[in-house]
GROMACS .gro file of C-alpha atoms in nm:
model
  481
    1UNK     CA    1  -0.022  -0.021  -0.001
    2UNK     CA    2   0.128   0.341  -0.103
    3UNK     CA    3   0.183   0.604   0.178
    4UNK     CA    4  -0.026   0.842  -0.058
    5UNK     CA    5  -0.357   0.623   0.023
    6UNK     CA    6  -0.360   0.793   0.385
    7UNK     CA    7  -0.487   1.129   0.417
    8UNK     CA    8  -0.236   1.414   0.467
    9UNK     CA    9  -0.321   1.435   0.875
   10UNK     CA   10  -0.264   1.025   0.871
   11UNK     CA   11   0.084   1.070   0.703
   12UNK     CA   12   0.163   1.374   0.942
   13UNK     CA   13   0.115   1.177   1.255
   14UNK     CA   14   0.323   0.901   1.101
   15UNK     CA   15   0.606   1.139   1.040
   16UNK     CA   16   0.567   1.275   1.380
   17UNK     CA   17   0.605   0.951   1.556
   18UNK     CA   18   0.935   0.879   1.345
   19UNK     CA   19   0.769   0.594   1.203
   20UNK     CA   20   0.867   0.738   0.834
   21UNK     CA   21   1.072   0.998   0.710
   22UNK     CA   22   1.016   1.268   0.473
   23UNK     CA   23   1.301   1.110   0.220
   24UNK     CA   24   1.047   0.811   0.282
   25UNK     CA   25   0.775   1.024   0.097
   26UNK     CA   26   1.004   1.162  -0.151
   27UNK     CA   27   1.140   0.851  -0.254
   28UNK     CA   28   0.780   0.675  -0.294
   29UNK     CA   29   0.721   0.980  -0.508
   30UNK     CA   30   0.998   0.966  -0.746
   31UNK     CA   31   0.924   0.556  -0.739
   32UNK     CA   32   0.616   0.633  -0.840
   33UNK     CA   33   0.678   0.923  -1.105
   34UNK     CA   34   0.951   0.616  -1.279
   35UNK     CA   35   0.642   0.321  -1.259
   36UNK     CA   36   0.349   0.515  -1.430
   37UNK     CA   37   0.442   0.872  -1.570
   38UNK     CA   38   0.610   0.724  -1.894
   39UNK     CA   39   0.226   0.640  -1.941
   40UNK     CA   40   0.051   0.917  -1.813
   41UNK     CA   41   0.307   1.221  -1.910
   42UNK     CA   42   0.214   1.410  -1.608
   43UNK     CA   43   0.498   1.587  -1.511
   44UNK     CA   44   0.673   1.859  -1.772
   45UNK     CA   45   1.022   1.927  -1.496
   46UNK     CA   46   1.093   1.721  -1.235
   47UNK     CA   47   1.294   1.907  -0.937
   48UNK     CA   48   1.487   1.516  -0.787
   49UNK     CA   49   1.784   1.664  -0.672
   50UNK     CA   50   1.628   1.997  -0.462
   51UNK     CA   51   1.340   1.785  -0.362
   52UNK     CA   52   1.571   1.489  -0.200
   53UNK     CA   53   1.824   1.760  -0.030
   54UNK     CA   54   1.498   1.950   0.121
   55UNK     CA   55   1.379   1.597   0.205
   56UNK     CA   56   1.734   1.534   0.405
   57UNK     CA   57   1.733   1.878   0.584
   58UNK     CA   58   1.379   1.827   0.733
   59UNK     CA   59   1.400   1.456   0.792
   60UNK     CA   60   1.552   1.567   1.147
   61UNK     CA   61   1.265   1.787   1.226
   62UNK     CA   62   0.936   1.815   1.351
   63UNK     CA   63   0.704   1.979   1.187
   64UNK     CA   64   0.362   2.190   1.344
   65UNK     CA   65   0.225   2.259   0.989
   66UNK     CA   66   0.048   1.969   0.870
   67UNK     CA   67   0.142   2.024   0.555
   68UNK     CA   68   0.534   1.957   0.690
   69UNK     CA   69   0.714   1.703   0.472
   70UNK     CA   70   0.415   1.665   0.224
   71UNK     CA   71   0.527   1.623  -0.188
   72UNK     CA   72   0.378   1.890  -0.393
   73UNK     CA   73   0.334   1.903  -0.766
   74UNK     CA   74   0.258   2.223  -0.952
   75UNK     CA   75   0.141   2.345  -1.187
   76UNK     CA   76   0.339   2.476  -1.451
   77UNK     CA   77   0.220   2.829  -1.456
   78UNK     CA   78   0.273   2.892  -1.125
   79UNK     CA   79   0.632   3.061  -1.110
   80UNK     CA   80   0.872   2.872  -0.902
   81UNK     CA   81   1.219   3.044  -0.817
   82UNK     CA   82   1.499   2.844  -1.019
   83UNK     CA   83   1.255   2.626  -1.143
   84UNK     CA   84   1.167   2.611  -1.498
   85UNK     CA   85   0.817   2.758  -1.567
   86UNK     CA   86   0.681   2.711  -1.931
   87UNK     CA   87   0.305   2.712  -1.904
   88UNK     CA   88   0.364   2.445  -2.139
   89UNK     CA   89   0.469   2.698  -2.402
   90UNK     CA   90   0.724   2.714  -2.673
   91UNK     CA   91   0.690   3.091  -2.587
   92UNK     CA   92   0.840   3.026  -2.196
   93UNK     CA   93   1.027   2.723  -2.302
   94UNK     CA   94   1.365   2.806  -2.150
   95UNK     CA   95   1.298   3.068  -1.849
   96UNK     CA   96   1.390   2.992  -1.519
   97UNK     CA   97   1.196   3.284  -1.256
   98UNK     CA   98   1.428   3.477  -1.028
   99UNK     CA   99   1.093   3.465  -0.786
  100UNK     CA  100   0.839   3.303  -0.605
  101UNK     CA  101   0.492   3.316  -0.653
  102UNK     CA  102   0.293   3.424  -0.307
  103UNK     CA  103   0.125   3.050  -0.289
  104UNK     CA  104   0.537   2.896  -0.360
  105UNK     CA  105   0.621   3.101  -0.061
  106UNK     CA  106   0.327   3.026   0.186
  107UNK     CA  107   0.404   2.646   0.081
  108UNK     CA  108   0.781   2.670   0.131
  109UNK     CA  109   0.679   2.824   0.495
  110UNK     CA  110   0.472   2.528   0.552
  111UNK     CA  111   0.824   2.294   0.428
  112UNK     CA  112   0.621   2.092   0.157
  113UNK     CA  113   0.823   1.946  -0.125
  114UNK     CA  114   0.804   2.033  -0.476
  115UNK     CA  115   0.861   1.750  -0.666
  116UNK     CA  116   0.811   1.933  -1.009
  117UNK     CA  117   0.575   2.123  -1.269
  118UNK     CA  118   0.296   1.972  -1.385
  119UNK     CA  119   0.183   1.953  -1.768
  120UNK     CA  120  -0.151   2.174  -1.869
  121UNK     CA  121  -0.310   2.356  -2.196
  122UNK     CA  122  -0.075   2.597  -2.310
  123UNK     CA  123  -0.120   2.941  -2.094
  124UNK     CA  124  -0.403   2.746  -1.970
  125UNK     CA  125  -0.601   2.736  -2.251
  126UNK     CA  126  -0.840   2.436  -2.315
  127UNK     CA  127  -1.004   2.148  -2.141
  128UNK     CA  128  -0.794   1.854  -2.224
  129UNK     CA  129  -0.408   1.901  -2.214
  130UNK     CA  130  -0.355   1.831  -2.527
  131UNK     CA  131  -0.311   2.178  -2.598
  132UNK     CA  132   0.064   2.155  -2.439
  133UNK     CA  133   0.331   2.251  -2.709
  134UNK     CA  134   0.550   1.938  -2.556
  135UNK     CA  135   0.336   1.620  -2.432
  136UNK     CA  136  -0.017   1.493  -2.404
  137UNK     CA  137  -0.106   1.395  -2.051
  138UNK     CA  138  -0.351   1.084  -2.022
  139UNK     CA  139  -0.595   0.986  -1.751
  140UNK     CA  140  -0.479   0.727  -1.536
  141UNK     CA  141  -0.848   0.570  -1.560
  142UNK     CA  142  -0.823   0.513  -1.937
  143UNK     CA  143  -0.496   0.631  -2.124
  144UNK     CA  144  -0.669   0.672  -2.430
  145UNK     CA  145  -0.883   0.954  -2.242
  146UNK     CA  146  -0.855   1.328  -2.138
  147UNK     CA  147  -0.777   1.422  -1.824
  148UNK     CA  148  -0.952   1.729  -1.857
  149UNK     CA  149  -0.768   2.098  -1.854
  150UNK     CA  150  -0.615   2.326  -1.812
  151UNK     CA  151  -0.486   2.152  -1.501
  152UNK     CA  152  -0.474   1.774  -1.615
  153UNK     CA  153  -0.119   1.750  -1.534
  154UNK     CA  154  -0.234   1.802  -1.192
  155UNK     CA  155  -0.491   1.575  -1.135
  156UNK     CA  156  -0.323   1.275  -1.368
  157UNK     CA  157  -0.060   1.300  -1.083
  158UNK     CA  158  -0.279   1.285  -0.755
  159UNK     CA  159  -0.525   1.035  -0.974
  160UNK     CA  160  -0.222   0.806  -1.024
  161UNK     CA  161  -0.134   0.786  -0.678
  162UNK     CA  162   0.220   0.996  -0.733
  163UNK     CA  163   0.135   1.259  -0.491
  164UNK     CA  164  -0.097   1.338  -0.200
  165UNK     CA  165  -0.200   1.740  -0.351
  166UNK     CA  166  -0.152   1.952  -0.661
  167UNK     CA  167  -0.191   2.325  -0.733
  168UNK     CA  168  -0.372   2.411  -1.004
  169UNK     CA  169  -0.556   2.705  -1.184
  170UNK     CA  170  -0.943   2.733  -1.242
  171UNK     CA  171  -1.039   3.035  -1.471
  172UNK     CA  172  -1.330   2.859  -1.625
  173UNK     CA  173  -1.341   2.514  -1.497
  174UNK     CA  174  -0.952   2.414  -1.481
  175UNK     CA  175  -0.961   2.240  -1.135
  176UNK     CA  176  -1.283   2.102  -1.124
  177UNK     CA  177  -1.345   1.988  -1.443
  178UNK     CA  178  -0.981   1.761  -1.476
  179UNK     CA  179  -1.051   1.671  -1.104
  180UNK     CA  180  -1.408   1.526  -1.208
  181UNK     CA  181  -1.263   1.321  -1.490
  182UNK     CA  182  -0.980   1.183  -1.293
  183UNK     CA  183  -1.202   1.081  -1.013
  184UNK     CA  184  -1.016   1.344  -0.712
  185UNK     CA  185  -1.129   1.601  -0.526
  186UNK     CA  186  -1.105   2.003  -0.704
  187UNK     CA  187  -1.161   2.335  -0.554
  188UNK     CA  188  -1.157   2.652  -0.722
  189UNK     CA  189  -1.189   2.896  -0.431
  190UNK     CA  190  -1.374   3.231  -0.390
  191UNK     CA  191  -1.207   3.506  -0.633
  192UNK     CA  192  -0.979   3.689  -0.381
  193UNK     CA  193  -0.941   3.389  -0.122
  194UNK     CA  194  -0.571   3.275  -0.279
  195UNK     CA  195  -0.324   3.554  -0.418
  196UNK     CA  196  -0.246   3.553  -0.794
  197UNK     CA  197   0.092   3.697  -0.737
  198UNK     CA  198   0.344   3.482  -0.964
  199UNK     CA  199   0.069   3.321  -1.137
  200UNK     CA  200   0.106   3.340  -1.533
  201UNK     CA  201  -0.231   3.528  -1.599
  202UNK     CA  202  -0.505   3.411  -1.853
  203UNK     CA  203  -0.769   3.619  -1.771
  204UNK     CA  204  -0.710   3.815  -1.454
  205UNK     CA  205  -1.067   3.875  -1.358
  206UNK     CA  206  -1.132   3.478  -1.339
  207UNK     CA  207  -0.801   3.314  -1.261
  208UNK     CA  208  -0.750   3.157  -0.913
  209UNK     CA  209  -0.537   2.935  -0.770
  210UNK     CA  210  -0.668   2.619  -0.588
  211UNK     CA  211  -0.572   2.250  -0.463
  212UNK     CA  212  -0.627   1.890  -0.628
  213UNK     CA  213  -0.630   1.646  -0.359
  214UNK     CA  214  -0.783   1.257  -0.259
  215UNK     CA  215  -1.013   1.385   0.028
  216UNK     CA  216  -1.207   1.687   0.091
  217UNK     CA  217  -1.011   1.697   0.435
  218UNK     CA  218  -0.651   1.727   0.223
  219UNK     CA  219  -0.801   2.013   0.031
  220UNK     CA  220  -0.947   2.163   0.369
  221UNK     CA  221  -0.563   2.142   0.474
  222UNK     CA  222  -0.418   2.288   0.171
  223UNK     CA  223  -0.632   2.546   0.142
  224UNK     CA  224  -0.568   2.675   0.495
  225UNK     CA  225  -0.192   2.722   0.388
  226UNK     CA  226  -0.228   2.897   0.095
  227UNK     CA  227  -0.532   3.134   0.129
  228UNK     CA  228  -0.510   3.492   0.271
  229UNK     CA  229  -0.434   3.853   0.198
  230UNK     CA  230  -0.147   3.899   0.047
  231UNK     CA  231  -0.020   4.267   0.022
  232UNK     CA  232   0.153   4.213  -0.326
  233UNK     CA  233  -0.186   4.123  -0.495
  234UNK     CA  234  -0.456   4.398  -0.474
  235UNK     CA  235  -0.717   4.168  -0.552
  236UNK     CA  236  -0.689   3.927  -0.236
  237UNK     CA  237  -0.978   4.020  -0.012
  238UNK     CA  238  -0.903   4.099   0.370
  239UNK     CA  239  -1.105   3.812   0.514
  240UNK     CA  240  -1.039   3.605   0.793
  241UNK     CA  241  -0.905   3.228   0.676
  242UNK     CA  242  -1.102   3.003   0.934
  243UNK     CA  243  -0.991   2.639   1.019
  244UNK     CA  244  -1.143   2.490   0.726
  245UNK     CA  245  -1.086   2.129   0.874
  246UNK     CA  246  -1.245   2.198   1.190
  247UNK     CA  247  -1.577   2.281   0.991
  248UNK     CA  248  -1.606   1.915   0.895
  249UNK     CA  249  -1.846   1.759   1.148
  250UNK     CA  250  -2.034   1.559   0.871
  251UNK     CA  251  -2.343   1.732   1.051
  252UNK     CA  252  -2.544   1.835   0.745
  253UNK     CA  253  -2.907   1.784   0.911
  254UNK     CA  254  -3.165   2.099   0.797
  255UNK     CA  255  -2.933   2.194   0.512
  256UNK     CA  256  -3.104   2.364   0.234
  257UNK     CA  257  -2.961   2.255  -0.174
  258UNK     CA  258  -3.052   2.400  -0.484
  259UNK     CA  259  -3.027   2.207  -0.791
  260UNK     CA  260  -3.054   2.438  -1.135
  261UNK     CA  261  -3.270   2.239  -1.403
  262UNK     CA  262  -3.018   2.374  -1.651
  263UNK     CA  263  -2.755   2.188  -1.493
  264UNK     CA  264  -2.950   1.865  -1.566
  265UNK     CA  265  -3.096   1.931  -1.882
  266UNK     CA  266  -2.953   1.918  -2.260
  267UNK     CA  267  -2.637   1.822  -2.357
  268UNK     CA  268  -2.620   1.644  -1.988
  269UNK     CA  269  -2.554   1.265  -1.978
  270UNK     CA  270  -2.755   1.053  -1.860
  271UNK     CA  271  -2.491   0.910  -1.659
  272UNK     CA  272  -2.375   1.255  -1.496
  273UNK     CA  273  -2.810   1.342  -1.433
  274UNK     CA  274  -2.824   0.964  -1.258
  275UNK     CA  275  -2.508   1.039  -1.125
  276UNK     CA  276  -2.648   1.366  -0.928
  277UNK     CA  277  -2.974   1.247  -0.829
  278UNK     CA  278  -2.813   0.952  -0.655
  279UNK     CA  279  -2.582   1.186  -0.452
  280UNK     CA  280  -2.919   1.455  -0.382
  281UNK     CA  281  -3.054   1.109  -0.196
  282UNK     CA  282  -2.747   1.036  -0.018
  283UNK     CA  283  -2.738   1.392   0.084
  284UNK     CA  284  -3.157   1.365   0.203
  285UNK     CA  285  -3.061   1.074   0.396
  286UNK     CA  286  -2.831   1.281   0.592
  287UNK     CA  287  -3.087   1.527   0.681
  288UNK     CA  288  -3.071   1.815   0.379
  289UNK     CA  289  -3.338   1.932   0.131
  290UNK     CA  290  -3.326   2.004  -0.203
  291UNK     CA  291  -3.560   2.205  -0.474
  292UNK     CA  292  -3.514   2.241  -0.809
  293UNK     CA  293  -3.435   2.616  -0.918
  294UNK     CA  294  -3.347   2.801  -1.236
  295UNK     CA  295  -3.069   3.000  -1.345
  296UNK     CA  296  -3.210   3.173  -1.679
  297UNK     CA  297  -2.896   3.326  -1.791
  298UNK     CA  298  -2.642   3.042  -1.744
  299UNK     CA  299  -2.713   2.953  -2.091
  300UNK     CA  300  -2.514   3.267  -2.198
  301UNK     CA  301  -2.248   3.231  -1.976
  302UNK     CA  302  -2.050   3.044  -2.228
  303UNK     CA  303  -2.046   3.329  -2.479
  304UNK     CA  304  -1.966   3.597  -2.218
  305UNK     CA  305  -1.675   3.373  -2.055
  306UNK     CA  306  -1.491   3.335  -2.401
  307UNK     CA  307  -1.546   3.710  -2.490
  308UNK     CA  308  -1.409   3.828  -2.165
  309UNK     CA  309  -1.116   3.565  -2.101
  310UNK     CA  310  -1.005   3.629  -2.469
  311UNK     CA  311  -1.015   3.973  -2.421
  312UNK     CA  312  -0.813   3.971  -2.094
  313UNK     CA  313  -0.596   3.698  -2.266
  314UNK     CA  314  -0.492   3.924  -2.510
  315UNK     CA  315  -0.392   4.206  -2.308
  316UNK     CA  316  -0.239   3.980  -2.062
  317UNK     CA  317  -0.031   3.813  -2.343
  318UNK     CA  318   0.106   4.168  -2.529
  319UNK     CA  319   0.383   4.124  -2.289
  320UNK     CA  320   0.591   3.824  -2.474
  321UNK     CA  321   0.699   4.036  -2.776
  322UNK     CA  322   1.005   3.831  -2.819
  323UNK     CA  323   1.227   4.143  -2.671
  324UNK     CA  324   1.238   4.120  -2.310
  325UNK     CA  325   1.189   3.753  -2.231
  326UNK     CA  326   1.078   3.437  -2.361
  327UNK     CA  327   1.111   3.290  -2.687
  328UNK     CA  328   1.273   3.561  -2.969
  329UNK     CA  329   1.272   3.441  -3.349
  330UNK     CA  330   1.616   3.431  -3.450
  331UNK     CA  331   1.742   3.672  -3.769
  332UNK     CA  332   1.458   3.905  -3.783
  333UNK     CA  333   1.471   4.162  -4.081
  334UNK     CA  334   1.325   4.462  -3.830
  335UNK     CA  335   1.112   4.520  -3.514
  336UNK     CA  336   0.818   4.433  -3.698
  337UNK     CA  337   0.896   4.105  -3.798
  338UNK     CA  338   1.050   4.034  -3.479
  339UNK     CA  339   0.720   4.102  -3.310
  340UNK     CA  340   0.522   3.906  -3.587
  341UNK     CA  341   0.775   3.595  -3.636
  342UNK     CA  342   0.825   3.530  -3.227
  343UNK     CA  343   0.479   3.564  -3.142
  344UNK     CA  344   0.374   3.301  -3.479
  345UNK     CA  345   0.634   3.059  -3.363
  346UNK     CA  346   0.602   3.102  -2.957
  347UNK     CA  347   0.245   3.059  -2.955
  348UNK     CA  348   0.036   2.746  -3.029
  349UNK     CA  349  -0.310   2.732  -3.265
  350UNK     CA  350  -0.550   2.738  -2.944
  351UNK     CA  351  -0.361   3.058  -2.774
  352UNK     CA  352  -0.323   3.279  -3.084
  353UNK     CA  353  -0.735   3.205  -3.189
  354UNK     CA  354  -0.836   3.331  -2.828
  355UNK     CA  355  -0.572   3.607  -2.872
  356UNK     CA  356  -0.745   3.709  -3.219
  357UNK     CA  357  -1.111   3.640  -3.067
  358UNK     CA  358  -1.031   3.893  -2.759
  359UNK     CA  359  -0.847   4.169  -2.979
  360UNK     CA  360  -1.129   4.193  -3.170
  361UNK     CA  361  -1.344   4.228  -2.951
  362UNK     CA  362  -1.185   4.506  -2.799
  363UNK     CA  363  -1.158   4.665  -3.122
  364UNK     CA  364  -1.287   5.007  -3.183
  365UNK     CA  365  -1.670   4.964  -3.283
  366UNK     CA  366  -1.705   4.594  -3.159
  367UNK     CA  367  -1.610   4.658  -2.769
  368UNK     CA  368  -1.993   4.821  -2.711
  369UNK     CA  369  -2.150   4.510  -2.895
  370UNK     CA  370  -1.908   4.213  -2.772
  371UNK     CA  371  -1.705   4.305  -2.412
  372UNK     CA  372  -1.933   4.551  -2.257
  373UNK     CA  373  -2.249   4.334  -2.353
  374UNK     CA  374  -2.035   4.004  -2.221
  375UNK     CA  375  -1.974   4.195  -1.922
  376UNK     CA  376  -2.315   4.300  -1.883
  377UNK     CA  377  -2.445   3.942  -1.893
  378UNK     CA  378  -2.206   3.828  -1.625
  379UNK     CA  379  -2.366   4.092  -1.406
  380UNK     CA  380  -2.678   3.881  -1.445
  381UNK     CA  381  -2.544   3.567  -1.418
  382UNK     CA  382  -2.411   3.714  -1.078
  383UNK     CA  383  -2.755   3.813  -0.962
  384UNK     CA  384  -2.893   3.501  -1.052
  385UNK     CA  385  -2.650   3.339  -0.826
  386UNK     CA  386  -2.738   3.581  -0.574
  387UNK     CA  387  -3.101   3.542  -0.562
  388UNK     CA  388  -3.042   3.177  -0.538
  389UNK     CA  389  -2.814   3.202  -0.237
  390UNK     CA  390  -3.071   3.397  -0.022
  391UNK     CA  391  -3.279   3.147   0.028
  392UNK     CA  392  -3.045   2.833  -0.022
  393UNK     CA  393  -2.729   2.738   0.148
  394UNK     CA  394  -2.518   2.563  -0.168
  395UNK     CA  395  -2.620   2.483  -0.515
  396UNK     CA  396  -2.541   2.158  -0.646
  397UNK     CA  397  -2.510   1.983  -0.997
  398UNK     CA  398  -2.265   1.745  -1.218
  399UNK     CA  399  -1.920   1.936  -1.274
  400UNK     CA  400  -1.931   1.784  -1.656
  401UNK     CA  401  -2.172   1.720  -1.895
  402UNK     CA  402  -2.005   1.365  -1.975
  403UNK     CA  403  -1.704   1.190  -1.825
  404UNK     CA  404  -1.352   1.210  -1.969
  405UNK     CA  405  -1.343   1.181  -2.365
  406UNK     CA  406  -1.106   1.023  -2.579
  407UNK     CA  407  -0.785   1.171  -2.692
  408UNK     CA  408  -0.840   1.394  -3.006
  409UNK     CA  409  -1.243   1.348  -2.994
  410UNK     CA  410  -1.295   1.737  -2.929
  411UNK     CA  411  -0.970   1.928  -2.943
  412UNK     CA  412  -1.031   1.987  -3.340
  413UNK     CA  413  -1.360   2.126  -3.255
  414UNK     CA  414  -1.314   2.437  -3.030
  415UNK     CA  415  -1.699   2.498  -3.046
  416UNK     CA  416  -1.787   2.164  -2.912
  417UNK     CA  417  -1.488   2.172  -2.661
  418UNK     CA  418  -1.578   2.519  -2.542
  419UNK     CA  419  -1.961   2.412  -2.481
  420UNK     CA  420  -1.836   2.079  -2.252
  421UNK     CA  421  -1.748   2.398  -1.968
  422UNK     CA  422  -2.110   2.512  -1.933
  423UNK     CA  423  -2.145   2.380  -1.572
  424UNK     CA  424  -1.827   2.546  -1.418
  425UNK     CA  425  -1.792   2.858  -1.630
  426UNK     CA  426  -2.085   3.058  -1.456
  427UNK     CA  427  -1.887   2.992  -1.120
  428UNK     CA  428  -1.565   3.207  -1.258
  429UNK     CA  429  -1.813   3.454  -1.364
  430UNK     CA  430  -1.926   3.515  -1.069
  431UNK     CA  431  -1.623   3.494  -0.832
  432UNK     CA  432  -1.819   3.163  -0.609
  433UNK     CA  433  -1.619   2.862  -0.484
  434UNK     CA  434  -1.683   2.531  -0.667
  435UNK     CA  435  -1.583   2.229  -0.551
  436UNK     CA  436  -1.576   1.877  -0.743
  437UNK     CA  437  -1.570   1.539  -0.561
  438UNK     CA  438  -1.629   1.225  -0.731
  439UNK     CA  439  -2.001   1.085  -0.767
  440UNK     CA  440  -1.965   0.769  -0.970
  441UNK     CA  441  -1.850   0.639  -1.259
  442UNK     CA  442  -1.985   0.555  -1.594
  443UNK     CA  443  -1.792   0.259  -1.849
  444UNK     CA  444  -1.504   0.260  -1.624
  445UNK     CA  445  -1.451   0.642  -1.583
  446UNK     CA  446  -1.532   0.883  -1.312
  447UNK     CA  447  -1.784   1.145  -1.250
  448UNK     CA  448  -1.800   1.420  -1.053
  449UNK     CA  449  -2.059   1.627  -0.770
  450UNK     CA  450  -2.003   2.019  -0.811
  451UNK     CA  451  -2.070   2.174  -0.489
  452UNK     CA  452  -2.147   2.560  -0.517
  453UNK     CA  453  -2.139   2.791  -0.246
  454UNK     CA  454  -2.178   3.196  -0.117
  455UNK     CA  455  -1.889   3.414  -0.198
  456UNK     CA  456  -1.612   3.327   0.132
  457UNK     CA  457  -1.830   3.025   0.234
  458UNK     CA  458  -1.557   2.754   0.163
  459UNK     CA  459  -1.643   2.625   0.504
  460UNK     CA  460  -1.969   2.506   0.376
  461UNK     CA  461  -1.893   2.394   0.063
  462UNK     CA  462  -1.633   2.139   0.230
  463UNK     CA  463  -1.899   2.061   0.500
  464UNK     CA  464  -2.118   1.922   0.231
  465UNK     CA  465  -1.841   1.770   0.023
  466UNK     CA  466  -1.700   1.599   0.312
  467UNK     CA  467  -2.039   1.444   0.464
  468UNK     CA  468  -2.125   1.296   0.126
  469UNK     CA  469  -1.771   1.157   0.104
  470UNK     CA  470  -1.775   1.015   0.409
  471UNK     CA  471  -2.125   0.853   0.303
  472UNK     CA  472  -1.999   0.697  -0.011
  473UNK     CA  473  -1.696   0.510  -0.129
  474UNK     CA  474  -1.582   0.647  -0.462
  475UNK     CA  475  -1.297   0.845  -0.319
  476UNK     CA  476  -1.129   0.527  -0.231
  477UNK     CA  477  -1.158   0.362  -0.568
  478UNK     CA  478  -0.813   0.402  -0.772
  479UNK     CA  479  -0.693   0.385  -1.115
  480UNK     CA  480  -0.553   0.046  -1.201
  481UNK     CA  481  -0.248   0.138  -1.395
   0.00000   0.00000   0.00000
């Protein structure tokens, strides 16, 4: 049995009693990488020498923090000092940062051990991890299926038993969707709960860092460590970070659940729909009640999201011009040629597609018709959620309309691929917290249950997710690699 089959709190206790060492944990991580990552391809860069050196340093110490000595994987758009950060793009293929993202400083202060950087869709643009410039990550449950995206490497690494936790980023579902596809737990925190300083920006008003883990309790431990106000990020909110683990009581008696009819309607597979109805029966058995509601503007969420996120991406990626850092074309004829060729050769097709869409939406004559209209729709979507949360504690539905699709099935059909994010996108537009927990299987592939909470009410989201997890055994299932 792998040590990583245990909860982080159990591993912490074993470390405390000196029954195992940090070096044992790091050894196990790299042993598992050697066994399975040739098939899964979750990692882009390994940091074995530094990880083993840090483990040796920690072996003689007794750490009070629950994450002390725990190996971690980091999505490759989170800046790590001295450790290559590529965003899975040729544009940043040789970029070695000179500073840490705030979340990395927080993990370092907790004495976690970074094992390496994880694959993703280039600049976090995609839902399958097929848009990486370097490799396609595969789903540990079925190597012919995608792991989801853009945090596909993070979800696959945790599902494959390589690590107890990984960090991802979520712009329109990029933590929750791969967590659902890989049968693990993924949380997108409230916008402003976790610092974005040092996270390579895709869409600044939507991006949020969050944890991917095997259990809800592990997830709560990681969020507790990385959350909080950061003077380097003016979008973080001065909100107390509660002890999320203390709130995992299992008691949800009297809880009121809203189930949007739009989340169980057209485009949602029968297997996904049934898994949610079965989950609601479990929650009813624990004392909760549920009612069907409507989120009338959710049908406009996908169009609104792709206009807004692409507009922000076109502005954020303007800094990659071949002059300051990143890929620079050899032997340009002049300055314009340098810009043109560096960006044409450095960015992949999906990134270029979104830059063009965003530039168009922001251009003179189209700004009011597209970008401004999308912002107005975003306000209506947020209002829909506020109306529901005036009467209910959480909103529940499937995380994804279907289980993971086959590699190559949708990557060449962007409209279909974008539409598959219709259940996760509204949460980002409204800045709400949302979690995906395993809730069933179809044809051997996992399905995810999405639980959405009020702003800064991750405590309630975790409480419901944990109660459901304790009443079922889906999180104990493991892929046979």
